[in-house]
PDB file of N, CA and C in Angstrom:
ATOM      1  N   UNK A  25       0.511 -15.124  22.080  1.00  0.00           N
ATOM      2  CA  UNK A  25       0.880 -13.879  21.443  1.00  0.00           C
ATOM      3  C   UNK A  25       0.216 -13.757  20.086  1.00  0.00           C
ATOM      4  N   UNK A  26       0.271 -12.547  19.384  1.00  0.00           N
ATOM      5  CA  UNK A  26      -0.606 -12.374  18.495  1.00  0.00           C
ATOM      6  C   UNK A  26       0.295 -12.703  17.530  1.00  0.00           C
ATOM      7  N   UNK A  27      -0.338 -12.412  15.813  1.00  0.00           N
ATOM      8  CA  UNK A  27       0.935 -12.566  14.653  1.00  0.00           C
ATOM      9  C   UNK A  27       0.665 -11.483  14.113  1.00  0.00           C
ATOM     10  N   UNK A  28       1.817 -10.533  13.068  1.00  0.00           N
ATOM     11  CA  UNK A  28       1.117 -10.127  12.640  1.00  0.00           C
ATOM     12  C   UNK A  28       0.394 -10.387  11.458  1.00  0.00           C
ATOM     13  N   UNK A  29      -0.511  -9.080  10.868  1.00  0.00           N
ATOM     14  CA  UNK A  29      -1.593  -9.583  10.109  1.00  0.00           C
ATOM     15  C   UNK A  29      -0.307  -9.052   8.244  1.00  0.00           C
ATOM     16  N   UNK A  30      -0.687  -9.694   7.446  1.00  0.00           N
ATOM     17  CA  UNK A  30       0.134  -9.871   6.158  1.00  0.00           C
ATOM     18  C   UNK A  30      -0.887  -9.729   5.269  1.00  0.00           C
ATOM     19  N   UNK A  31      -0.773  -7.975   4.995  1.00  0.00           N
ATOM     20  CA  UNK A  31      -1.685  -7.476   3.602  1.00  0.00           C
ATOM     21  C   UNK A  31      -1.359  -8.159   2.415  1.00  0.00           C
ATOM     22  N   UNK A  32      -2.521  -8.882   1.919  1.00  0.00           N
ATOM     23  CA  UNK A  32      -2.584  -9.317   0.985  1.00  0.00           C
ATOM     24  C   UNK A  32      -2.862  -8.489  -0.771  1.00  0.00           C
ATOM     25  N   UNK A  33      -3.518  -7.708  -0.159  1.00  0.00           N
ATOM     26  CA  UNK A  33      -3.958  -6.618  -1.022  1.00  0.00           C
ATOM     27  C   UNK A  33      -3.005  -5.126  -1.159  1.00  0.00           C
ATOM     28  N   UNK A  34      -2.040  -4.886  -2.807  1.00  0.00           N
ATOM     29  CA  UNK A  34      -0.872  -4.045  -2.740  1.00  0.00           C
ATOM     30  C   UNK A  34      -1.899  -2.504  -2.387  1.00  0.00           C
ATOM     31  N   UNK A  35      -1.318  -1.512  -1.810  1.00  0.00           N
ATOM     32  CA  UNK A  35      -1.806  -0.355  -2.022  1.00  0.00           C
ATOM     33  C   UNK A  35      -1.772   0.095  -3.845  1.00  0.00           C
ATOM     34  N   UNK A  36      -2.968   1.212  -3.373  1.00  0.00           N
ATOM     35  CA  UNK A  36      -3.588   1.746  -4.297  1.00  0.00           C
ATOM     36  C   UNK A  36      -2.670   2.238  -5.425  1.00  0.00           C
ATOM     37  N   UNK A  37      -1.557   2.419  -5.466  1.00  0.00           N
ATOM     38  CA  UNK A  37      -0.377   2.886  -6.343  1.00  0.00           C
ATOM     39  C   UNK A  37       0.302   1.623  -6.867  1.00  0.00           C
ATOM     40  N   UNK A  38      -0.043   0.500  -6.416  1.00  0.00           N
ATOM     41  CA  UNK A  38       0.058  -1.196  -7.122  1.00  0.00           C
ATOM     42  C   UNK A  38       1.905  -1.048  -6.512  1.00  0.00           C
ATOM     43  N   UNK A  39       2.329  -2.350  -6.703  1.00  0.00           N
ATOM     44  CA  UNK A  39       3.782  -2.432  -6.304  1.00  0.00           C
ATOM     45  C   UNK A  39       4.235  -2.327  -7.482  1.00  0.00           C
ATOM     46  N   UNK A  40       5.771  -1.702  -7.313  1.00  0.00           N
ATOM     47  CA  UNK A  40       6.589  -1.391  -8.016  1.00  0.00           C
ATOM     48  C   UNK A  40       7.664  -2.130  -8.326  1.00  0.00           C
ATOM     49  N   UNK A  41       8.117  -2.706  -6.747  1.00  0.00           N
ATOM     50  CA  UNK A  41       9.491  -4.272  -7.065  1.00  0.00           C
ATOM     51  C   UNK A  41       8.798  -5.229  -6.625  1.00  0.00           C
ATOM     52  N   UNK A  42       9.401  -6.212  -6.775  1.00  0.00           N
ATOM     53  CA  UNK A  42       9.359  -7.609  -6.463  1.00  0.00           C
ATOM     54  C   UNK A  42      10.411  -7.924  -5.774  1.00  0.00           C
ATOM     55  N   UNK A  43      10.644  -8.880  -4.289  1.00  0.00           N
ATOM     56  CA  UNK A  43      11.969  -8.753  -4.298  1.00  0.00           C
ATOM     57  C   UNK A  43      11.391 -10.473  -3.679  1.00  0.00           C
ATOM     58  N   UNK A  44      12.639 -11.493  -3.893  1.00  0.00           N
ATOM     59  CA  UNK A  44      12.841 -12.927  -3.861  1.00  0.00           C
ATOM     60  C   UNK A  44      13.719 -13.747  -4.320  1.00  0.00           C
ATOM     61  N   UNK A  45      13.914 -14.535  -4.440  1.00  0.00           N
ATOM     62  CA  UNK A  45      15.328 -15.566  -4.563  1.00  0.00           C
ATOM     63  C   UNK A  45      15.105 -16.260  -5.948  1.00  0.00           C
ATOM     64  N   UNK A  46      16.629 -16.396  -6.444  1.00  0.00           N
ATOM     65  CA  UNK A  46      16.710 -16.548  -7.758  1.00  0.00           C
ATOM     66  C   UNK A  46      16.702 -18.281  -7.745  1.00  0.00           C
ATOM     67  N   UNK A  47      17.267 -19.157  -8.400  1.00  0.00           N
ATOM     68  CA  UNK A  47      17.426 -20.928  -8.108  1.00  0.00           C
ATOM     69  C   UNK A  47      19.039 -20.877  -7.943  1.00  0.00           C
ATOM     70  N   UNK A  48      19.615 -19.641  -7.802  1.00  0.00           N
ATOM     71  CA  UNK A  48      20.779 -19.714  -7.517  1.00  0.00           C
ATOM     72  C   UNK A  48      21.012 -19.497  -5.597  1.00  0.00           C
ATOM     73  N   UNK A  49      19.359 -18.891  -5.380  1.00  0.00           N
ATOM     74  CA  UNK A  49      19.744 -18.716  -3.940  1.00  0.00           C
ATOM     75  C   UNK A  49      20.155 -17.141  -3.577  1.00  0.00           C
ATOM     76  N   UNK A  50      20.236 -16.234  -4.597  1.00  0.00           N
ATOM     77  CA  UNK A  50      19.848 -14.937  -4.235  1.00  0.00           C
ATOM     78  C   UNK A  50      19.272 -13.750  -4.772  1.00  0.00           C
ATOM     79  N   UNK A  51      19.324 -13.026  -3.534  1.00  0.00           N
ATOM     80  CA  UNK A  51      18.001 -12.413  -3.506  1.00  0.00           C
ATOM     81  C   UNK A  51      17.827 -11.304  -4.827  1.00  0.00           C
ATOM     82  N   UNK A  52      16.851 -11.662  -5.396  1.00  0.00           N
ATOM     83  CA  UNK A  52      16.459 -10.309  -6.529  1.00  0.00           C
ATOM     84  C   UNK A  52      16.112  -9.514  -6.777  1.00  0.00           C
ATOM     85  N   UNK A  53      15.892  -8.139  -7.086  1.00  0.00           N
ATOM     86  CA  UNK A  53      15.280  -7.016  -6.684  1.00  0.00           C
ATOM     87  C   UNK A  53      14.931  -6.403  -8.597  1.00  0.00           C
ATOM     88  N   UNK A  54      13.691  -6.641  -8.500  1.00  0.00           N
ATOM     89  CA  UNK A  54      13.236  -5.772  -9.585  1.00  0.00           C
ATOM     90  C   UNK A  54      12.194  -5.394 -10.090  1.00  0.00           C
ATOM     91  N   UNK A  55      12.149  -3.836 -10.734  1.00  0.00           N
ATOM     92  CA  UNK A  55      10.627  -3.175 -10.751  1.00  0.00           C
ATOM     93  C   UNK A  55       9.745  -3.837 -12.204  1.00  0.00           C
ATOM     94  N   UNK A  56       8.840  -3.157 -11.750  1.00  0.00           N
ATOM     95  CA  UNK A  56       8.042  -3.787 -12.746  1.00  0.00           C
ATOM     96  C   UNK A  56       7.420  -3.743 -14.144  1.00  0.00           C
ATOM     97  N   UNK A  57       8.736  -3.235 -14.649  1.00  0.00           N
ATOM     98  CA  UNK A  57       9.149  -2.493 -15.602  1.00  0.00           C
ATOM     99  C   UNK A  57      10.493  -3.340 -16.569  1.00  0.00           C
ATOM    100  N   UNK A  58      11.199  -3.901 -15.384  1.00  0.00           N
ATOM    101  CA  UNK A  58      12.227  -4.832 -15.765  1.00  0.00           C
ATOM    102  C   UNK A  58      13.515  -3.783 -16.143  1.00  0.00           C
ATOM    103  N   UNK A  59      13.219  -1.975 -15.234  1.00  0.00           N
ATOM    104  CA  UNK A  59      14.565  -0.803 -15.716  1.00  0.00           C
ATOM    105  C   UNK A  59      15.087  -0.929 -14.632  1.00  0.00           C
ATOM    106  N   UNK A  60      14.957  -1.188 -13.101  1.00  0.00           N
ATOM    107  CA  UNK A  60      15.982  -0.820 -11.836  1.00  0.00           C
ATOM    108  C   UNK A  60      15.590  -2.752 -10.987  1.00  0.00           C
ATOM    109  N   UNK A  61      17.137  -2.820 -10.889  1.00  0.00           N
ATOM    110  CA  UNK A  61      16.519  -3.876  -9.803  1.00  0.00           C
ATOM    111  C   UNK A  61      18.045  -4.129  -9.572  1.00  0.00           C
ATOM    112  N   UNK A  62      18.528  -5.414  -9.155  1.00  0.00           N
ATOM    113  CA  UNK A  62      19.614  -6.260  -8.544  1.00  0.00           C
ATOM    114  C   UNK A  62      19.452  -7.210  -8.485  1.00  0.00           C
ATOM    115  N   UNK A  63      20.808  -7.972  -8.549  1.00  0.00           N
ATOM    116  CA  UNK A  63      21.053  -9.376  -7.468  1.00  0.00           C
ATOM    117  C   UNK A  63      21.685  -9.059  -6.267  1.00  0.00           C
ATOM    118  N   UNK A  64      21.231  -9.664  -4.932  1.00  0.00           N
ATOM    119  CA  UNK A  64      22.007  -9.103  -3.578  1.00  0.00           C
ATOM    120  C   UNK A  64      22.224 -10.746  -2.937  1.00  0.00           C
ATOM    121  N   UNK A  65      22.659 -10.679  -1.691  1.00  0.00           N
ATOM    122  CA  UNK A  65      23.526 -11.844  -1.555  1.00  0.00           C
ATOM    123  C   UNK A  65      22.435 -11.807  -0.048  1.00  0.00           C
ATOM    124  N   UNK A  66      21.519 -11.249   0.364  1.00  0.00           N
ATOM    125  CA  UNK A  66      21.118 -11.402   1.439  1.00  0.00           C
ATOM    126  C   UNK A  66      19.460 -10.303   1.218  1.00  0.00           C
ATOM    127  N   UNK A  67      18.768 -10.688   1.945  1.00  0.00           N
ATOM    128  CA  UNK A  67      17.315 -10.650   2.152  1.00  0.00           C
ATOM    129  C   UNK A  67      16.786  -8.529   2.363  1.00  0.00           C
ATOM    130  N   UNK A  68      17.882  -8.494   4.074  1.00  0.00           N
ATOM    131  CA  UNK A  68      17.869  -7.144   3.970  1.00  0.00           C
ATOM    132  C   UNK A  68      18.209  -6.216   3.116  1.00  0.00           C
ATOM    133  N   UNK A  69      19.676  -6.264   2.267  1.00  0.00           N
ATOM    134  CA  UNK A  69      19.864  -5.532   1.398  1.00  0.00           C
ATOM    135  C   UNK A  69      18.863  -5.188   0.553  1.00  0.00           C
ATOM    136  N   UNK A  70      18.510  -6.284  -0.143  1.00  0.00           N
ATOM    137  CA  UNK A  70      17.315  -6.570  -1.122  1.00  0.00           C
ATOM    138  C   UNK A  70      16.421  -5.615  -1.315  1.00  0.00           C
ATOM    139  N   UNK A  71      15.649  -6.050  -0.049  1.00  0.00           N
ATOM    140  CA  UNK A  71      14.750  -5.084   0.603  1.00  0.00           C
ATOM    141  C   UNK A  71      15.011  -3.486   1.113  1.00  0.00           C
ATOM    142  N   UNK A  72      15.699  -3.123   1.391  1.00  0.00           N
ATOM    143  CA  UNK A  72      16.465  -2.164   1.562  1.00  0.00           C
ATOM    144  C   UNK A  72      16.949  -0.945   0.003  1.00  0.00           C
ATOM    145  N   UNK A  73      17.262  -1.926  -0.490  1.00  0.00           N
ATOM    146  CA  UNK A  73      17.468  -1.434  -1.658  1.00  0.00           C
ATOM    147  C   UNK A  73      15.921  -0.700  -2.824  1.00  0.00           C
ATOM    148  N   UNK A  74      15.184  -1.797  -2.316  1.00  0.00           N
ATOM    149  CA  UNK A  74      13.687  -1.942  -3.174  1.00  0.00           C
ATOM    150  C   UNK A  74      13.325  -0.409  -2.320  1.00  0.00           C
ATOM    151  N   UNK A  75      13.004  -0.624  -1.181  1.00  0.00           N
ATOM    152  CA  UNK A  75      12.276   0.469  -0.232  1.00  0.00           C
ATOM    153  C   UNK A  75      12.809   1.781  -0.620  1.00  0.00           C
ATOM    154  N   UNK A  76      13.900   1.591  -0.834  1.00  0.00           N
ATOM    155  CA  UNK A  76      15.140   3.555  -1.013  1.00  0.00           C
ATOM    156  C   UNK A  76      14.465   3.586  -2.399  1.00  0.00           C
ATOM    157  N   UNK A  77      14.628   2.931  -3.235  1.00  0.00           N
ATOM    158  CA  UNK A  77      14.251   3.408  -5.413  1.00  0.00           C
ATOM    159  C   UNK A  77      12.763   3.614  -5.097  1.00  0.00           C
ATOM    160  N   UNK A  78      11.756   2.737  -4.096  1.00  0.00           N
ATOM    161  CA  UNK A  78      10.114   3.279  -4.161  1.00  0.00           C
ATOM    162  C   UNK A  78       9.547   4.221  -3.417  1.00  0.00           C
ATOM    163  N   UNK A  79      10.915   4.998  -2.796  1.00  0.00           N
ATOM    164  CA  UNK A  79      10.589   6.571  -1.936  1.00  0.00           C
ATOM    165  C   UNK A  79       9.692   5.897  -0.325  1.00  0.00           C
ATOM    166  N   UNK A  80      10.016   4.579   0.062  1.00  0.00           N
ATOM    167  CA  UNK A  80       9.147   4.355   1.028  1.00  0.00           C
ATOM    168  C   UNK A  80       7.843   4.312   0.909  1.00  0.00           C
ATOM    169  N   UNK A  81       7.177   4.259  -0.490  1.00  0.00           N
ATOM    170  CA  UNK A  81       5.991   3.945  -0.255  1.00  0.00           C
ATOM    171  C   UNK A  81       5.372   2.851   0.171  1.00  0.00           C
ATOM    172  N   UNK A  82       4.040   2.847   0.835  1.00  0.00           N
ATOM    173  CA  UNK A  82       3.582   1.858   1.238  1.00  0.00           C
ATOM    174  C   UNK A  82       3.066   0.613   0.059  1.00  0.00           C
ATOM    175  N   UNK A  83       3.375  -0.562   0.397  1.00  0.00           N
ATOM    176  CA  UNK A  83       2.564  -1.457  -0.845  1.00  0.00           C
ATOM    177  C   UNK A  83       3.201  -1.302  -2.331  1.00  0.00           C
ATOM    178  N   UNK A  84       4.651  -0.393  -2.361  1.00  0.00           N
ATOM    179  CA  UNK A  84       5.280  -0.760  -3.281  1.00  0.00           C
ATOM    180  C   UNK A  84       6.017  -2.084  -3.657  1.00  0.00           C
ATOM    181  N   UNK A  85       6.209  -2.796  -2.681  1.00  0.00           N
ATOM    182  CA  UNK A  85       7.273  -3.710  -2.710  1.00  0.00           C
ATOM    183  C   UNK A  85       6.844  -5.324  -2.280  1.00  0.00           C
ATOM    184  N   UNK A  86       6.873  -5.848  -3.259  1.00  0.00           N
ATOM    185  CA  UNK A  86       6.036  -6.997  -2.824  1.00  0.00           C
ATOM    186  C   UNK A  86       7.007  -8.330  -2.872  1.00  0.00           C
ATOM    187  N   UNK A  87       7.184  -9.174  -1.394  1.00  0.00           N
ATOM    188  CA  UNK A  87       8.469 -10.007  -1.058  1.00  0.00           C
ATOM    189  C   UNK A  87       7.552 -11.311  -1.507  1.00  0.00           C
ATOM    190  N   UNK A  88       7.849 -12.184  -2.390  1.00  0.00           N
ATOM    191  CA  UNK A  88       7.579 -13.534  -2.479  1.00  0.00           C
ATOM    192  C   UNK A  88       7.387 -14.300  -2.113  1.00  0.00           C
ATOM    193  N   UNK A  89       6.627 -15.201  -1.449  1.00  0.00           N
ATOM    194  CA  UNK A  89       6.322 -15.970  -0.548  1.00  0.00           C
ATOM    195  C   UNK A  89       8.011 -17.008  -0.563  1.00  0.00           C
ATOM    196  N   UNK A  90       8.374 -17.699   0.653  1.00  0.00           N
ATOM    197  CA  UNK A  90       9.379 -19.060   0.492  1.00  0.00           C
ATOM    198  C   UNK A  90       8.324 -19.854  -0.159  1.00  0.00           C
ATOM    199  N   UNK A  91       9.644 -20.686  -0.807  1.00  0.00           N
ATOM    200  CA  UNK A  91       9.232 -21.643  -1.631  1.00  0.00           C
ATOM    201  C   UNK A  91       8.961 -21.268  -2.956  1.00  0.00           C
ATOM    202  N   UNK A  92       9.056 -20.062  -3.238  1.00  0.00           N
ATOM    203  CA  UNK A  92       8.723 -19.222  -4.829  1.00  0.00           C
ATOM    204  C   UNK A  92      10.029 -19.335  -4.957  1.00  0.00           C
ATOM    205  N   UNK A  93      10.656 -19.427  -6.485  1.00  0.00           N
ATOM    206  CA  UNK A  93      11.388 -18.955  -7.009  1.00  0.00           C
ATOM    207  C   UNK A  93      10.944 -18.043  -7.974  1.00  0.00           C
ATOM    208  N   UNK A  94      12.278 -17.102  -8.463  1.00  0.00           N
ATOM    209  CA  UNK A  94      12.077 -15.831  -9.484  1.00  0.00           C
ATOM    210  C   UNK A  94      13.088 -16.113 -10.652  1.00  0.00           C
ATOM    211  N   UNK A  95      13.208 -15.964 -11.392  1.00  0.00           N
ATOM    212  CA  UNK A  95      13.785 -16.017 -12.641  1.00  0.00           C
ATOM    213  C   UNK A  95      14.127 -14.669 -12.853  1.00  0.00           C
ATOM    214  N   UNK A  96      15.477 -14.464 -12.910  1.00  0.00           N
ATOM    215  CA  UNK A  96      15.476 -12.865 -13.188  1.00  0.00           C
ATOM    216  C   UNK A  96      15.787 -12.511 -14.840  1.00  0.00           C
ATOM    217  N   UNK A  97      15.287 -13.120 -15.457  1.00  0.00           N
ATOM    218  CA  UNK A  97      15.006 -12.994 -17.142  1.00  0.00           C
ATOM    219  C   UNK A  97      15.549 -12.158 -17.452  1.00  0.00           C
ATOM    220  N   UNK A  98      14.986 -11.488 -18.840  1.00  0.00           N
ATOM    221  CA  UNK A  98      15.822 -10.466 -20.060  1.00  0.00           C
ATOM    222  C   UNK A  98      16.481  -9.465 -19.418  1.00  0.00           C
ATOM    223  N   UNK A  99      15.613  -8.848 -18.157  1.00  0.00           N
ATOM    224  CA  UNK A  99      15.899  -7.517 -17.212  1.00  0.00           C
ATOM    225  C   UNK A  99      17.306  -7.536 -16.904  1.00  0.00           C
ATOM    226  N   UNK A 100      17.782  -8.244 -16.386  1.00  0.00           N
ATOM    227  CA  UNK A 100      18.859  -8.708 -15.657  1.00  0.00           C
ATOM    228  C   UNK A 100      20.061  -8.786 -17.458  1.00  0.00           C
ATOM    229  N   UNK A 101      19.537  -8.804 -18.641  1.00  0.00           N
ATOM    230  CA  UNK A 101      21.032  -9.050 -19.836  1.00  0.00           C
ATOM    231  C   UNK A 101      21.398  -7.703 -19.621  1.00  0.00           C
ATOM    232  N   UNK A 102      22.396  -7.844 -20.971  1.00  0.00           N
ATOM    233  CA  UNK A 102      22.772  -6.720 -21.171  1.00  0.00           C
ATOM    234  C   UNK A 102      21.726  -5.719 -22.301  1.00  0.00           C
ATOM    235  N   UNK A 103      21.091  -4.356 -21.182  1.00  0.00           N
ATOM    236  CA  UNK A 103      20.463  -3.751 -22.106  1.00  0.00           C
ATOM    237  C   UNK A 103      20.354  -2.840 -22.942  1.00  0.00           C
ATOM    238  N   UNK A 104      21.904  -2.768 -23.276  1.00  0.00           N
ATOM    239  CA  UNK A 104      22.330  -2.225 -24.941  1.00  0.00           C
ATOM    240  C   UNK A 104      21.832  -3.014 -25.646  1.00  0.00           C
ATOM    241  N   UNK A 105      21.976  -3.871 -25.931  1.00  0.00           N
ATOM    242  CA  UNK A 105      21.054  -4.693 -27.324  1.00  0.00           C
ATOM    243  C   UNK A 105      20.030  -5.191 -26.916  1.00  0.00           C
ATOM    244  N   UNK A 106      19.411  -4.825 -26.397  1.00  0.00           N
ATOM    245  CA  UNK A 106      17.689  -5.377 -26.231  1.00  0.00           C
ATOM    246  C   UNK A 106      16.843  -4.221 -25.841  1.00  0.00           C
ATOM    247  N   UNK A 107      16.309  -3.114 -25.933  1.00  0.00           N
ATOM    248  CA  UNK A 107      15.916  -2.594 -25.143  1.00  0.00           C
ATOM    249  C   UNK A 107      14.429  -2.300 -25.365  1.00  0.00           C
ATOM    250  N   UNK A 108      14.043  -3.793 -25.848  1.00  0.00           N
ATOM    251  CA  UNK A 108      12.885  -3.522 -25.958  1.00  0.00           C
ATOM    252  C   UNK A 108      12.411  -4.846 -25.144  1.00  0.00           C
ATOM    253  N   UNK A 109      13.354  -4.840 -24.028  1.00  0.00           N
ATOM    254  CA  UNK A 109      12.823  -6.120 -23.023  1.00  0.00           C
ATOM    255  C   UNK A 109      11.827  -6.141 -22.506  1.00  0.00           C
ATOM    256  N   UNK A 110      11.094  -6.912 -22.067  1.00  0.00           N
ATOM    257  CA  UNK A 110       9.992  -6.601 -20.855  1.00  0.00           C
ATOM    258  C   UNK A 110      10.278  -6.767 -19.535  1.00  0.00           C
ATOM    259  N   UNK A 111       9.136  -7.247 -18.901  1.00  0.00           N
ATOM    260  CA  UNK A 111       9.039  -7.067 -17.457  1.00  0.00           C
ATOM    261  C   UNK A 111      10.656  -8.436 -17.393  1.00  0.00           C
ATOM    262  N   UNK A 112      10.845  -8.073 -16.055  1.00  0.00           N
ATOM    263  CA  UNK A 112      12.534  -8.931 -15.714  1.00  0.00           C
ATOM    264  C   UNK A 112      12.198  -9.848 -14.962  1.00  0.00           C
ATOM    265  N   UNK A 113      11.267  -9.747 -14.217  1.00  0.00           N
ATOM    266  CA  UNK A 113      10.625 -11.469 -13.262  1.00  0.00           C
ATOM    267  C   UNK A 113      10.268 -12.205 -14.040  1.00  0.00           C
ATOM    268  N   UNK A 114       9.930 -13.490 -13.845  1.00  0.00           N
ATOM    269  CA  UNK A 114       8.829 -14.214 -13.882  1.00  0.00           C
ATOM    270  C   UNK A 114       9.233 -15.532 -12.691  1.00  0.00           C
ATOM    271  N   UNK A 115       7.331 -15.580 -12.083  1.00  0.00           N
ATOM    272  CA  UNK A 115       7.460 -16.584 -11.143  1.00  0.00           C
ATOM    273  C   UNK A 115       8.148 -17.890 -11.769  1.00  0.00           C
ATOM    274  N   UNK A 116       9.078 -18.821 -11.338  1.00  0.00           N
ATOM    275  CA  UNK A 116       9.287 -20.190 -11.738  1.00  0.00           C
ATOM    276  C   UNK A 116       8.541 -21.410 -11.125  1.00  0.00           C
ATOM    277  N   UNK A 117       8.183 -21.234  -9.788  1.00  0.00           N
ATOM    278  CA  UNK A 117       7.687 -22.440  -8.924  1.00  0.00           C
ATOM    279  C   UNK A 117       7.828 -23.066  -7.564  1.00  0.00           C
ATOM    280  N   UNK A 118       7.741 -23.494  -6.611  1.00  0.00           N
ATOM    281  CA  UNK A 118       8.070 -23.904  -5.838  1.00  0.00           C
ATOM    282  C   UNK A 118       9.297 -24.526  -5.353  1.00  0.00           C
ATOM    283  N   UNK A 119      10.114 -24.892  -4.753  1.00  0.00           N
ATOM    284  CA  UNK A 119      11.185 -25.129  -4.824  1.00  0.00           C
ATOM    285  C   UNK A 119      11.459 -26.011  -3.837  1.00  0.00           C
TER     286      UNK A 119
END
């Protein structure tokens, strides 16, 4: 049987979320902006969630390889007093 094939390359409008697992083990959802995202307790939501805020575009949403962890940084405080956070990912490493 065949596999399928896994674009490596985001469409032309670049991705917008990131969605992948925190070192706590769940799943994270956030743009790339570090203004809309989540913590979800499972993979579909996640994803689900990412796909509805990027209008279904194609190559918005880019899922992390296993074995990545995400750090869901400043994005994720509280952003009344910071709001001059940046981006809310950053890769951590293999796991």
């Amino acid at each position: 049987m065949g596999q399928a094939a896994f674009e490596l390359i985001p469409h032309h409008a670049g991705v917008r979320f990131t969605v992948g697992r925190d070192a706590g083990g769940r799943w994270v959802v956030s743009d790339n902006q570090g203004l809309v995202g989540g913590l979800f307790t499972d993979r579909n939501s996640a994803i689900r969630f990412a796909m509805f805020e990027s209008d279904h575009m194609p190559g918005a949403v880019l899922c992390v390889p296993d074995g990545q962890t995400l750090n869901p940084g400043r994005g994720f405080e509280n952003r009344s007093t910071d709001q001059a956070a940046g981006p809310a990912l950053k890769l951590v490493g293999r796991s």
